[in-house]
Coordinates of C-alpha atoms and ligand atoms in Angstrom, one line a residue:
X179 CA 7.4 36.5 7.8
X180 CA 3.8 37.5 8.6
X181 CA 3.9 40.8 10.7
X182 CA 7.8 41.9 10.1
X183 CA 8.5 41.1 13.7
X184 CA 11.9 38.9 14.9
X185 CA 11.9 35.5 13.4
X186 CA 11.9 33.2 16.6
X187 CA 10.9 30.1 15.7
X188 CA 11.1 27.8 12.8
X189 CA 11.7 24.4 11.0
X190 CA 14.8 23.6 9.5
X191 CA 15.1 20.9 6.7
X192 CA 16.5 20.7 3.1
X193 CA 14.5 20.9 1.0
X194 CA 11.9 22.8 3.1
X195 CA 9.3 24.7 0.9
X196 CA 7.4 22.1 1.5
X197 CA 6.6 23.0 4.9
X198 CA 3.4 23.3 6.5
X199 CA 4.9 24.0 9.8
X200 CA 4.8 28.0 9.1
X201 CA 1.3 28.4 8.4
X202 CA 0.3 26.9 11.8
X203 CA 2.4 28.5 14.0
X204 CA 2.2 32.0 12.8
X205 CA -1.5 31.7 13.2
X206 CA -0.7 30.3 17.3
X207 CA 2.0 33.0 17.6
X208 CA -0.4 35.8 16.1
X209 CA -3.3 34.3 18.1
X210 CA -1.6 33.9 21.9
X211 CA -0.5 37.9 21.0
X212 CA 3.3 36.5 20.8
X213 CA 5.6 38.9 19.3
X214 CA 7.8 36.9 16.7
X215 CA 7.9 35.0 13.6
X216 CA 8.2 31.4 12.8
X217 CA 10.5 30.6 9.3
X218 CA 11.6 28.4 7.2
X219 CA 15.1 27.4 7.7
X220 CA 17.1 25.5 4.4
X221 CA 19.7 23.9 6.2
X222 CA 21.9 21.4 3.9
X223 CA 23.4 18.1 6.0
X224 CA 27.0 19.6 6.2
X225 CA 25.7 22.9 7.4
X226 CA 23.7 22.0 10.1
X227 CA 25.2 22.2 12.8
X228 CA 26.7 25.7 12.1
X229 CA 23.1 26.3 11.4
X230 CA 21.6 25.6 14.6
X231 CA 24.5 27.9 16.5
X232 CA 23.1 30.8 14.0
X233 CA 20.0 30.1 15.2
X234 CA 21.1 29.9 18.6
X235 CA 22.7 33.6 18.7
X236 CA 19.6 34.9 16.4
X237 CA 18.3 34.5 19.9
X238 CA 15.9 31.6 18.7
X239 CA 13.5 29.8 21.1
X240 CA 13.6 26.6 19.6
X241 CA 13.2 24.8 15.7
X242 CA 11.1 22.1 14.2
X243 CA 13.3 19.5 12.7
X244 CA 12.7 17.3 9.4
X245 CA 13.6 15.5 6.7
X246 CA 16.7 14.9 6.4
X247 CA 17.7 16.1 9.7
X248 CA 16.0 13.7 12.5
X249 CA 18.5 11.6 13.4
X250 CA 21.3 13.1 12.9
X251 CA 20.5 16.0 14.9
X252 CA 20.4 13.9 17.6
X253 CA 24.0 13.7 18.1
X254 CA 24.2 17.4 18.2
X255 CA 21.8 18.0 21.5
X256 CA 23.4 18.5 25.4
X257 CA 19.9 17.0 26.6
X258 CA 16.9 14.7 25.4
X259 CA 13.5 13.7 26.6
X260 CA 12.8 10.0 26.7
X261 CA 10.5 10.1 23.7
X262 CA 13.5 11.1 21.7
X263 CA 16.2 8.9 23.3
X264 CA 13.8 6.2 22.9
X265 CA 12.9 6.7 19.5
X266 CA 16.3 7.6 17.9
X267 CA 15.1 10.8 16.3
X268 CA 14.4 14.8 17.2
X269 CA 12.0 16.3 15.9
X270 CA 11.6 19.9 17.8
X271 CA 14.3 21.7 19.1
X272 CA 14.8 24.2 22.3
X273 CA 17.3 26.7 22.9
X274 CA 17.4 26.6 26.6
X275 CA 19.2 29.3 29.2
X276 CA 23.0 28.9 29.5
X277 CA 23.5 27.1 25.9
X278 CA 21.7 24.1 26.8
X279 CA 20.2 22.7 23.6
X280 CA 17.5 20.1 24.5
X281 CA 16.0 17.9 21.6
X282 CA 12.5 16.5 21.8
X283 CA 10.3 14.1 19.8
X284 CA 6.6 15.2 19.8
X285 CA 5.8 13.2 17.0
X286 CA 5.1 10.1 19.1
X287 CA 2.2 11.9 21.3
X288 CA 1.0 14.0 17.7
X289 CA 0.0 10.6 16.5
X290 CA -1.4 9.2 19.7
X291 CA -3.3 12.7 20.3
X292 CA -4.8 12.4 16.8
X293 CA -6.2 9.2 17.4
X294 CA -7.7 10.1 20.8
X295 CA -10.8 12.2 19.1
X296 CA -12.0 8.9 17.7
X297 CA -14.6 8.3 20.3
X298 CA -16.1 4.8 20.5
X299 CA -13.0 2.7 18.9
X300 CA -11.4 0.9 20.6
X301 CA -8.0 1.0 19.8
X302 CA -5.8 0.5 22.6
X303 CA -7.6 -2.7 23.3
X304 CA -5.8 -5.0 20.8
X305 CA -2.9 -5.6 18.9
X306 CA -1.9 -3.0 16.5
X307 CA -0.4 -3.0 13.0
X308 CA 2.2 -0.8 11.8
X309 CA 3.1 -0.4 8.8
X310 CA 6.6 0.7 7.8
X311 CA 9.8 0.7 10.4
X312 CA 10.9 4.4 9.3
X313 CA 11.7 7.5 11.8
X314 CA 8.0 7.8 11.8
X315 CA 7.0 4.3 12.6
X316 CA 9.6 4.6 15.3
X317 CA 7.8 7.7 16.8
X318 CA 4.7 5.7 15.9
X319 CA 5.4 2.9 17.7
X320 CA 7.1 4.4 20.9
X321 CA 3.8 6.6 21.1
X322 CA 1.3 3.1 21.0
X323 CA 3.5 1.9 23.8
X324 CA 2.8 4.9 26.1
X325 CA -0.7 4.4 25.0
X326 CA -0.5 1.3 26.7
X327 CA -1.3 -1.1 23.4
X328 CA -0.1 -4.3 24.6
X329 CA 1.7 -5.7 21.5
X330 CA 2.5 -4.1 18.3
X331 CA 3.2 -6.0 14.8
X332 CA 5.7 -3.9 12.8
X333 CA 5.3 -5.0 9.2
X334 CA 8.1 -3.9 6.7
X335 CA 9.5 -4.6 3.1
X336 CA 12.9 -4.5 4.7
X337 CA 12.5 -6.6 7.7
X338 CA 16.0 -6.4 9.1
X339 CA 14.8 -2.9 9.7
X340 CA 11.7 -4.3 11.7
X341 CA 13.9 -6.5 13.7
X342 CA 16.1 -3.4 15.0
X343 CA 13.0 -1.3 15.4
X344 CA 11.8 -4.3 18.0
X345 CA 14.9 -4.6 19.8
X346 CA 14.8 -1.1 20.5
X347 CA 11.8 -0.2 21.4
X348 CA 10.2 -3.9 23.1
X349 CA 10.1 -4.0 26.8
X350 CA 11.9 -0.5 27.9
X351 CA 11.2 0.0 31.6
X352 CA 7.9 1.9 31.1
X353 CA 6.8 -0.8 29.2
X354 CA 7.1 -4.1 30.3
X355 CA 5.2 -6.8 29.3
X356 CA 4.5 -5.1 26.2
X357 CA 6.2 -6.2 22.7
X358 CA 7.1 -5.6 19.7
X359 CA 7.1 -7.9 16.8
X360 CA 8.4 -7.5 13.3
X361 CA 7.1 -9.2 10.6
X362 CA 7.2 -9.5 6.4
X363 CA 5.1 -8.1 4.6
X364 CA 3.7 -12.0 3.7
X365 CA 2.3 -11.9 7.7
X366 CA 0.1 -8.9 7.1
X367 CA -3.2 -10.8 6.2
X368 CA -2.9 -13.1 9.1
X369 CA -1.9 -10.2 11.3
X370 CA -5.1 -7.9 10.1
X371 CA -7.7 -10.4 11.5
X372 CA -7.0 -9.9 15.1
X373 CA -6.4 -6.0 15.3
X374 CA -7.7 -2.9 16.7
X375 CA -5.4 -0.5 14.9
X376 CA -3.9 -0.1 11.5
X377 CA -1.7 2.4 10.5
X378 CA 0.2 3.2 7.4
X379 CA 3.6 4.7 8.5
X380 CA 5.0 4.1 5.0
X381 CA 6.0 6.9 2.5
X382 CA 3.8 4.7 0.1
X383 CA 0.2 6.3 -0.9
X384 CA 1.8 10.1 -1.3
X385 CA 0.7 11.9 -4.4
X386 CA 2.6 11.1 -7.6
X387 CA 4.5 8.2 -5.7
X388 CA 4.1 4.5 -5.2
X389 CA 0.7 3.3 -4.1
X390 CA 0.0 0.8 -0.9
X391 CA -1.7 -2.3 -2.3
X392 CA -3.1 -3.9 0.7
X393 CA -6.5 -6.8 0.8
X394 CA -8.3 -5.0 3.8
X395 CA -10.7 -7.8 3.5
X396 CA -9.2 -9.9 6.2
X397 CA -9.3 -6.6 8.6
X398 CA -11.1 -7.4 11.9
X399 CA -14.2 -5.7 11.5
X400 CA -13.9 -3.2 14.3
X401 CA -10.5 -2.1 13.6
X402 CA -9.7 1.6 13.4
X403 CA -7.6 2.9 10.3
X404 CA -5.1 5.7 10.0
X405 CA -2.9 6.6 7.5
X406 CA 0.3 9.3 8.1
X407 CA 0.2 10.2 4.8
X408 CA -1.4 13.1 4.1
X409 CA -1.0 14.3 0.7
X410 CA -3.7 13.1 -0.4
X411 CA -5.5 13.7 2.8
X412 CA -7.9 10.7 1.8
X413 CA -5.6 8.4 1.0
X414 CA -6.8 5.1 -1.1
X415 CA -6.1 3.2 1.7
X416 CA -8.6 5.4 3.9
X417 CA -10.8 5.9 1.2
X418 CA -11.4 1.8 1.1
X419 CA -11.2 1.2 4.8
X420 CA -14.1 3.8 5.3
X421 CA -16.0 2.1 2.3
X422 CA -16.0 -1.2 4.3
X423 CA -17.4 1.2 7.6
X424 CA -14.1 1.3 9.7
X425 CA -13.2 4.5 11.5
X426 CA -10.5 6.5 9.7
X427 CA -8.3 8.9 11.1
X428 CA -6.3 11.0 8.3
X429 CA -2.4 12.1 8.7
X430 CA -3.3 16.1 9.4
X431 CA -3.9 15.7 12.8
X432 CA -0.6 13.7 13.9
X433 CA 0.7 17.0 11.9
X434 CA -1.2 19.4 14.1
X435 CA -0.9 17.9 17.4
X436 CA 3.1 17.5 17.2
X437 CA 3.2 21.0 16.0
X438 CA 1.1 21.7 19.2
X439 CA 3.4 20.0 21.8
X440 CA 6.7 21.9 20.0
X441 CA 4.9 25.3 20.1
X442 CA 4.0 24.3 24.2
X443 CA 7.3 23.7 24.7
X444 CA 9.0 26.8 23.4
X445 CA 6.2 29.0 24.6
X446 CA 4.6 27.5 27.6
X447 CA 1.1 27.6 25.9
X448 CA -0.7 24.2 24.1
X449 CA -2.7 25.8 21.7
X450 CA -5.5 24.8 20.4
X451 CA -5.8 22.1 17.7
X452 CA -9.1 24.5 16.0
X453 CA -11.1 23.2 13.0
X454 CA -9.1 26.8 11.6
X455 CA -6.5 25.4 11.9
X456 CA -7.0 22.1 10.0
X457 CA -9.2 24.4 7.2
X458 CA -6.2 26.7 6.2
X459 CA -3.9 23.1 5.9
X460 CA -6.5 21.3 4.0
X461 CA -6.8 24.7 1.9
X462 CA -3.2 24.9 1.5
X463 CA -3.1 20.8 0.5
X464 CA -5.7 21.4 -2.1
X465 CA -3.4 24.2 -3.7
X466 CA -0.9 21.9 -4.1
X467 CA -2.1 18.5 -5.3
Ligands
NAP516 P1 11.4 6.8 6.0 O1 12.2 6.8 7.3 O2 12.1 7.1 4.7 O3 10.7 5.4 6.0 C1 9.9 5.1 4.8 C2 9.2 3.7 5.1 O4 8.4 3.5 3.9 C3 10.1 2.5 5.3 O5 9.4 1.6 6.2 C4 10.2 1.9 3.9 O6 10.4 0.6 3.9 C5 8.7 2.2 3.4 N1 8.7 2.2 2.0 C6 9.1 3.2 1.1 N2 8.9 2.8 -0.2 C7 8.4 1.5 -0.1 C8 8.0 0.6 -1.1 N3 8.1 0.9 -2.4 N4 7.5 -0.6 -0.7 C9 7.4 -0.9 0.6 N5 7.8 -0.1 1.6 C10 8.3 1.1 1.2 O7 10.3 7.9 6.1 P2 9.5 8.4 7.4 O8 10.2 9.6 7.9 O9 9.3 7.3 8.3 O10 8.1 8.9 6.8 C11 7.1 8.0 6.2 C12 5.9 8.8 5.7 O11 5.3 9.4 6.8 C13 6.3 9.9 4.7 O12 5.4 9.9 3.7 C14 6.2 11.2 5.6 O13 5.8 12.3 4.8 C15 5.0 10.8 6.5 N6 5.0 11.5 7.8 C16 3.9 12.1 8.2 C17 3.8 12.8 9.4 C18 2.6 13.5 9.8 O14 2.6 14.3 10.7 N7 1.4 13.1 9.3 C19 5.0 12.8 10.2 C20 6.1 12.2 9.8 C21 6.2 11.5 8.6 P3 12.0 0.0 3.8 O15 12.5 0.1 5.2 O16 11.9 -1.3 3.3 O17 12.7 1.0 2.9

């Protein structure tokens, strides 16, 4: 806790040290002279719906949700927006009047507002590629939608995965006439030539784990590049596409901007996505890798 005030907001996960999420909202809730703390919340599977009640009575305003929880605190909400019904997955949580407990997804527009600051590209003008079919290709993938990119290519080691993620998410109501295509990871070359946006939405590329080995030779020239990954924040994959002059967008801001839209909903103020902000999480990253 930063000022020894009420803890009324947090981020429940297990493990959850690992957070981030603490560092930017106490600066927000210090900033916008709100009087509360935001915490860390260990929560193991089996406890976390007991957990959330706790929270609840603590006289919480809402939580952040992670790993492992996403999905299967879905189940547990009275009411969802249509970014998380549509995506499968909650990722912020508010305590609302009269018990209600509404779950939200504000990863999908955190990724799409951390691609709007790249001024000039393109890239809701062509197909995009995703890579991974995960909760956060899910988001990922709902958010290009409401972007309005017309067809995205979902590429994925497991394509069965890819196949359910397209059935879900191609042609909802708001987006007909847009699609969805999965596709093995053998496509990806052919797929690259023609796009405006690639994204890694993989786990692979994170410090200490398994790296992405992708050609980014075939990669239409004009194509914009983003990674979600951001641990390291230049990720080899950025660190090439930028050699070869494409726009790069790094994984902090979809971190930011989601943070933002969970901290407007339990407080009724966006705040600002600062270059203070981003220093003290780079600075924090740097510590750590
Ligand atoms: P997830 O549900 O576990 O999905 C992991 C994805 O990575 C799956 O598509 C999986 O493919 C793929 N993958 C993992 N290991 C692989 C390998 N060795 N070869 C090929 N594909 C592999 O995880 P998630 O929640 O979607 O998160 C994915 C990454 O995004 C994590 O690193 C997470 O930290 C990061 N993330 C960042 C933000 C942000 O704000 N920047 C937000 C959310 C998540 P299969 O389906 O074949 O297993």
């Amino acid at each position: 806790m930063t000022n020894g005030s009420k803890p009324i907001a947090g981020v429940i996960g297990w493990p959850i040290s690992h957070s981030r999420s603490p560092l930017m909202h106490n600066i927000w809730l210090k900033t916008y002279g709100i009087n509360g703390t935001y915490v860390p919340v260990e929560t193991a599977p089996e406890d976390l719906a007991h957990s959330i009640n706790l929270l609840k009575d603590k006289g919480f305003r809402g939580v952040n949700v992670t790993v492992p929880h996403k999905e299967a605190v879905f189940d547990l909400v009275t009411a969802k927006d249509e970014a998380a019904r549509t995506i499968g997955a909650v990722n912020t949580l508010l305590f609302e009047p009269a018990g209600l407990l509404k779950g939200l997804n504000t990863d999908a527009a955190g990724f799409v507002a951390s691609l709007k600051g790249s001024a000039g590209v393109a890239w809701t003008q062509g197909p995009a590629v995703v890579l991974g079919a995960g909760g956060a290709a899910r988001a990922i993938v709902y958010g290009l939608l409401e972007a309005g990119v017309q067809e995205v290519f979902v590429v994925n080691r497991t394509v069965s995965r890819a196949e359910v993620l397209a059935r879900d998410l191609s042609g909802k109501s708001d987006h007909k006439g847009q699609w969805v295509k999965p596709h093995p990871w053998t496509s990806l070359g052919t797929l690259m030539k023609n796009c405006a946006l690639l994204v890694n939405a993989t786990s692979l590329g994170l410090e200490g784990g398994a790296p992405l080995e992708i050609d980014l030779d075939p990669l239409s020239p004009g194509a914009l590049v983003t990674d979600i990954v951001y641990a390291p924040l230049e990720t080899p994959l950025l660190r090439e596409a930028k050699s070869k002059g494409h726009v790069v967008v790094d994984g902090l801001g979809m971190l930011i901007h989601q943070a933002r839209f969970a901290f407007e909903a339990w407080f009724d103020i966006l705040p600002d996505a600062s270059p203070d902000i981003r220093a003290v999480l780079e600075a924090d990253l740097k510590k750590s890798i």
